[in-house]
């Protein structure tokens, strides 16, 4: 079900709601300048088998209001928007899954509005913390000295995007995804191209957004709140990550109290078909640990073949399942 929700004066967001309405809610929070359709349908459908899955377009993306030039806002406002989406849908608490900037927005919500968060999953992001990273040998690296994005991506991001028309913009986006995907999984240009065609059609134009790159980034440090949080947090480690390369994921587990780490083999800063099943399993295993509603047992989901229980065991065979 699609709808539009008002999150601030003059600001309306496109929202999509899938899955059983009485299932535990799961909010997908995308990265900078990215539409909610950046979450692939196949992944959304896998998560919707056990959750009420909500994805949405940030301000200045997709079908949501594009108004940054008239109404500038800080990046922290995007985290407030995510809570406003839950309010509009009547959702008291939700599992939050954030990728890239979305992972930072989830951290803001974990720190500032923990009463709204059942669990958090952080993908391809960095810690909103000044806690130093401690290497296995005990040496420490200041958080601001951890490695940054790859030279290829920095080159792509170094200048303004020239508008050469829809097809040229489509190909630019495909090449951007080629760089974001890393070097472990063969790049499927046709899949990336089709995804971006859908996003352009959904948006209604091909113009590249710049609002989030221009937004005020101050006031995002949450070192103390993340160090004492009680929100169950999963950190997805992607070995081919080119935006927040290792050891960023491990750093988050040191900065966020009780955070657990799971590695998705071959994953970069993208969601190709090859990683979607493993990622869905990891998210569902994590959310299952905090399913206090009994929904999984009431619906018989846990007894369906091929599905994993919170302990990572195939529910039908009750034998360990390794991914």
Coordinates of C-alpha atoms in Angstrom, one line a residue:
X1 CA 0.0 0.0 0.0
X2 CA 1.3 3.4 -1.0
X3 CA 0.6 6.7 0.7
X4 CA 1.9 10.2 1.4
X5 CA 2.5 11.5 4.9
X6 CA 3.2 15.0 6.2
X7 CA 6.3 15.2 8.3
X8 CA 6.8 18.9 8.5
X9 CA 5.1 22.1 7.2
X10 CA 5.3 21.8 3.4
X11 CA 7.1 18.5 3.4
X12 CA 5.3 15.3 2.3
X13 CA 7.0 11.9 2.0
X14 CA 6.1 8.9 -0.2
X15 CA 5.6 5.8 1.9
X16 CA 5.1 2.1 1.0
X17 CA 3.7 -0.4 3.5
X18 CA 3.9 -4.2 2.8
X19 CA 3.2 -7.3 4.8
X20 CA 0.7 -8.2 7.6
X21 CA -0.5 -5.2 9.5
X22 CA -0.3 -7.1 12.8
X23 CA 3.3 -8.3 12.2
X24 CA 6.2 -6.5 13.9
X25 CA 7.0 -3.3 12.0
X26 CA 10.3 -3.0 10.2
X27 CA 11.4 0.4 8.8
X28 CA 13.9 0.6 6.0
X29 CA 16.0 3.8 6.0
X30 CA 18.0 4.4 2.8
X31 CA 21.1 6.4 2.2
X32 CA 21.9 9.9 1.0
X33 CA 20.1 11.0 -2.1
X34 CA 18.5 7.6 -2.4
X35 CA 14.8 6.7 -3.0
X36 CA 13.2 4.1 -0.9
X37 CA 13.1 1.9 -4.0
X38 CA 16.9 1.5 -3.4
X39 CA 15.7 -1.4 -1.2
X40 CA 15.2 -4.1 -3.9
X41 CA 11.7 -5.6 -4.1
X42 CA 13.1 -9.1 -3.6
X43 CA 14.7 -8.1 -0.3
X44 CA 11.5 -6.3 0.8
X45 CA 9.4 -9.3 0.0
X46 CA 11.7 -11.6 2.0
X47 CA 11.4 -9.4 5.0
X48 CA 7.7 -8.9 4.6
X49 CA 7.1 -12.6 5.1
X50 CA 7.7 -11.9 8.8
X51 CA 7.3 -8.1 9.1
X52 CA 5.2 -5.2 8.3
X53 CA 7.9 -3.6 6.1
X54 CA 7.9 0.1 5.6
X55 CA 10.1 1.9 3.1
X56 CA 9.9 5.6 2.1
X57 CA 11.5 8.3 0.1
X58 CA 13.6 10.9 2.0
X59 CA 13.0 14.5 1.4
X60 CA 14.4 15.6 -2.0
X61 CA 14.3 12.0 -3.3
X62 CA 11.7 10.0 -5.3
X63 CA 8.1 11.2 -5.0
X64 CA 8.7 13.1 -1.8
X65 CA 8.8 16.9 -1.6
X66 CA 11.9 18.4 -3.2
X67 CA 12.3 21.7 -1.3
X68 CA 15.8 22.0 0.1
X69 CA 16.5 25.2 -1.8
X70 CA 13.5 26.9 -0.3
X71 CA 13.6 25.0 3.1
X72 CA 17.1 24.0 4.0
X73 CA 17.4 21.4 6.8
X74 CA 20.2 19.6 8.7
X75 CA 20.8 15.9 8.2
X76 CA 19.4 15.3 11.7
X77 CA 16.0 16.3 10.3
X78 CA 16.0 13.1 8.2
X79 CA 16.1 11.1 11.4
X80 CA 13.2 13.0 12.8
X81 CA 11.4 12.2 9.5
X82 CA 11.7 8.5 10.1
X83 CA 10.0 8.8 13.4
X84 CA 7.3 11.0 11.8
X85 CA 6.7 8.2 9.3
X86 CA 6.1 5.7 12.2
X87 CA 3.8 8.3 13.8
X88 CA 1.7 8.7 10.7
X89 CA 1.3 5.0 10.3
X90 CA 0.3 4.5 14.0
X91 CA 3.5 2.4 14.7
X92 CA 4.6 2.7 18.3
X93 CA 7.9 0.7 17.9
X94 CA 9.7 -0.8 15.0
X95 CA 12.8 -2.6 13.9
X96 CA 15.0 -0.1 12.1
X97 CA 17.3 -1.1 9.2
X98 CA 19.6 1.6 7.8
X99 CA 22.1 1.6 5.0
X100 CA 24.9 4.2 4.5
X101 CA 23.5 7.6 5.7
X102 CA 20.5 5.6 6.6
X103 CA 22.6 3.7 9.1
X104 CA 23.6 7.0 10.7
X105 CA 20.0 8.1 10.8
X106 CA 19.1 4.9 12.6
X107 CA 21.9 5.6 15.1
X108 CA 20.4 9.0 15.8
X109 CA 17.1 7.4 16.5
X110 CA 18.6 4.7 18.7
X111 CA 20.3 7.5 20.7
X112 CA 17.5 10.0 20.8
X113 CA 14.3 8.0 20.6
X114 CA 15.2 4.5 21.9
X115 CA 11.6 3.9 23.1
X116 CA 10.6 3.7 19.4
X117 CA 13.2 1.1 18.4
X118 CA 12.8 -2.7 18.8
X119 CA 16.2 -3.4 17.2
X120 CA 18.6 -1.7 14.9
X121 CA 20.5 -3.1 11.9
X122 CA 23.4 -1.0 10.5
X123 CA 24.7 -1.6 6.9
X124 CA 27.5 0.1 5.1
X125 CA 27.9 3.0 7.6
X126 CA 30.2 4.6 10.2
X127 CA 29.8 5.1 13.9
X128 CA 28.4 8.4 15.2
X129 CA 31.0 8.2 17.9
X130 CA 34.4 9.5 18.8
X131 CA 35.4 6.3 20.5
X132 CA 38.8 5.2 19.1
X133 CA 39.0 1.9 17.2
X134 CA 41.0 -0.7 19.0
X135 CA 42.9 -3.1 16.8
X136 CA 43.3 -6.8 17.7
X137 CA 46.8 -6.0 18.9
X138 CA 45.5 -3.4 21.3
X139 CA 46.7 -0.3 19.5
X140 CA 44.1 2.4 19.1
X141 CA 43.2 4.6 16.1
X142 CA 41.2 7.9 16.5
X143 CA 37.8 7.6 14.9
X144 CA 38.5 10.4 12.5
X145 CA 41.6 8.6 11.2
X146 CA 39.8 5.5 10.0
X147 CA 40.0 4.9 6.2
X148 CA 37.7 6.8 3.9
X149 CA 36.0 6.1 0.6
X150 CA 38.0 4.7 -2.3
X151 CA 39.8 7.0 -4.7
X152 CA 37.6 6.0 -7.5
X153 CA 34.5 7.1 -5.6
X154 CA 36.1 10.3 -4.4
X155 CA 36.9 11.1 -8.0
X156 CA 33.2 10.5 -9.0
X157 CA 32.0 12.7 -6.2
X158 CA 34.6 15.5 -6.8
X159 CA 32.5 17.6 -9.1
X160 CA 28.9 18.6 -10.0
X161 CA 26.8 16.1 -12.1
X162 CA 26.3 17.5 -15.6
X163 CA 22.8 17.0 -16.9
X164 CA 23.3 15.3 -20.3
X165 CA 19.8 13.9 -20.5
X166 CA 18.0 10.8 -19.2
X167 CA 20.0 8.1 -20.9
X168 CA 23.4 9.6 -19.9
X169 CA 22.2 10.0 -16.3
X170 CA 21.1 6.4 -16.3
X171 CA 24.5 5.2 -17.4
X172 CA 26.2 7.5 -14.9
X173 CA 24.2 5.8 -12.2
X174 CA 25.1 2.4 -13.4
X175 CA 28.8 3.2 -13.3
X176 CA 28.4 4.6 -9.9
X177 CA 26.9 1.3 -8.7
X178 CA 29.7 -0.5 -10.4
X179 CA 32.2 1.4 -8.1
X180 CA 30.0 1.0 -5.1
X181 CA 29.6 -2.7 -5.5
X182 CA 33.2 -3.5 -4.8
X183 CA 35.5 -6.1 -6.4
X184 CA 34.3 -9.4 -5.0
X185 CA 31.0 -10.0 -6.8
X186 CA 30.7 -9.7 -10.6
X187 CA 28.8 -6.6 -11.5
X188 CA 25.4 -7.1 -13.2
X189 CA 25.0 -3.9 -15.2
X190 CA 21.6 -4.9 -16.6
X191 CA 20.2 -5.4 -13.0
X192 CA 21.6 -2.0 -11.9
X193 CA 20.2 -0.4 -15.0
X194 CA 16.7 -1.8 -14.5
X195 CA 16.7 -0.8 -10.8
X196 CA 17.6 2.8 -11.8
X197 CA 15.0 2.9 -14.6
X198 CA 12.4 2.1 -12.0
X199 CA 13.6 4.8 -9.7
X200 CA 13.7 7.4 -12.4
X201 CA 10.1 6.4 -13.5
X202 CA 9.0 6.4 -9.8
X203 CA 10.6 9.9 -9.3
X204 CA 9.1 11.3 -12.5
X205 CA 12.4 12.8 -13.7
X206 CA 16.1 11.9 -14.1
X207 CA 17.7 14.9 -12.3
X208 CA 20.4 14.0 -9.7
X209 CA 19.7 15.3 -6.3
X210 CA 22.2 17.2 -4.2
X211 CA 20.3 18.3 -1.1
X212 CA 21.8 15.8 1.4
X213 CA 25.3 16.6 0.2
X214 CA 24.6 20.2 1.0
X215 CA 22.8 19.8 4.3
X216 CA 24.3 20.8 7.6
X217 CA 26.1 17.8 9.2
X218 CA 26.7 19.3 12.6
X219 CA 25.2 17.9 15.8
X220 CA 25.4 14.2 14.8
X221 CA 27.8 12.8 17.4
X222 CA 26.1 10.4 19.8
X223 CA 29.1 8.9 21.6
X224 CA 27.7 8.7 25.1
X225 CA 24.2 7.6 24.1
X226 CA 25.4 4.8 21.9
X227 CA 27.8 3.6 24.5
X228 CA 25.0 3.0 27.0
X229 CA 22.2 2.0 24.6
X230 CA 20.0 -1.0 25.4
X231 CA 18.7 -1.3 21.8
X232 CA 19.8 -4.7 20.3
X233 CA 22.0 -3.7 17.4
X234 CA 23.4 -5.8 14.5
X235 CA 26.2 -4.5 12.4
X236 CA 26.6 -5.9 8.9
X237 CA 30.3 -6.2 7.8
X238 CA 30.9 -6.0 4.0
X239 CA 34.4 -7.1 3.1
X240 CA 34.3 -5.3 -0.3
X241 CA 32.8 -2.1 1.2
X242 CA 34.4 1.0 -0.6
X243 CA 32.6 3.8 1.2
X244 CA 33.1 2.7 4.9
X245 CA 35.8 0.1 4.4
X246 CA 37.1 -2.2 7.1
X247 CA 37.5 -1.7 10.0
X248 CA 34.4 0.6 10.2
X249 CA 32.0 -2.2 10.9
X250 CA 34.1 -3.5 13.7
X251 CA 34.5 0.1 15.1
X252 CA 30.7 0.4 15.3
X253 CA 30.6 -2.8 17.5
X254 CA 33.1 -1.1 19.8
X255 CA 31.2 2.1 19.9
X256 CA 27.6 0.8 20.3
X257 CA 26.9 -1.1 23.5
X258 CA 26.2 -4.8 22.9
X259 CA 26.4 -4.6 19.1
X260 CA 26.9 -7.9 17.2
X261 CA 28.7 -8.3 13.9
X262 CA 27.7 -10.5 10.9
X263 CA 29.7 -10.6 7.7
X264 CA 28.0 -11.0 4.3
X265 CA 30.5 -12.6 2.0
X266 CA 31.5 -10.5 -1.1
X267 CA 29.2 -7.6 -0.2
X268 CA 30.2 -4.0 -1.0
X269 CA 28.1 -0.8 -0.7
X270 CA 25.3 -2.2 -2.7
X271 CA 22.4 -4.7 -2.6
X272 CA 22.9 -7.0 -5.7
X273 CA 20.9 -10.3 -5.9
X274 CA 23.9 -12.3 -4.7
X275 CA 23.8 -10.8 -1.2
X276 CA 20.0 -10.4 -0.7
X277 CA 19.2 -13.9 0.7
X278 CA 22.1 -13.8 3.2
X279 CA 21.2 -10.3 4.3
X280 CA 17.6 -11.1 4.7
X281 CA 18.5 -14.1 6.8
X282 CA 20.8 -12.0 9.0
X283 CA 18.1 -9.3 9.5
X284 CA 15.4 -11.8 10.3
X285 CA 17.6 -13.7 12.7
X286 CA 18.3 -10.5 14.5
X287 CA 14.7 -9.2 14.6
X288 CA 13.6 -12.7 15.7
X289 CA 15.7 -12.4 18.9
X290 CA 13.6 -9.4 19.9
X291 CA 10.2 -10.7 18.8
X292 CA 8.3 -10.3 22.1
X293 CA 4.9 -10.2 20.4
X294 CA 4.7 -13.9 19.7
X295 CA 3.7 -13.2 16.1
X296 CA 6.2 -15.7 14.7
X297 CA 4.7 -18.5 16.8
X298 CA 1.1 -17.4 16.4
X299 CA 1.3 -17.4 12.6
X300 CA 3.2 -20.7 12.3
X301 CA 6.0 -18.8 10.5
X302 CA 8.7 -20.6 12.6
X303 CA 7.5 -24.0 11.4
X304 CA 7.8 -23.3 7.7
X305 CA 10.6 -25.2 5.9
X306 CA 13.6 -23.2 4.9
X307 CA 13.0 -20.5 7.5
X308 CA 15.4 -19.8 10.3
X309 CA 14.5 -19.4 13.9
X310 CA 16.2 -16.8 16.2
X311 CA 19.0 -19.4 16.9
X312 CA 19.8 -19.7 13.2
X313 CA 18.3 -23.2 13.0
X314 CA 16.1 -24.4 10.2
X315 CA 12.6 -24.5 11.8
X316 CA 11.5 -27.6 9.9
X317 CA 14.5 -29.8 10.3
X318 CA 15.8 -28.2 13.5
X319 CA 19.4 -28.6 12.2
X320 CA 22.0 -25.8 12.0
X321 CA 21.8 -23.7 8.9
X322 CA 25.0 -22.0 7.8
X323 CA 25.2 -19.0 5.5

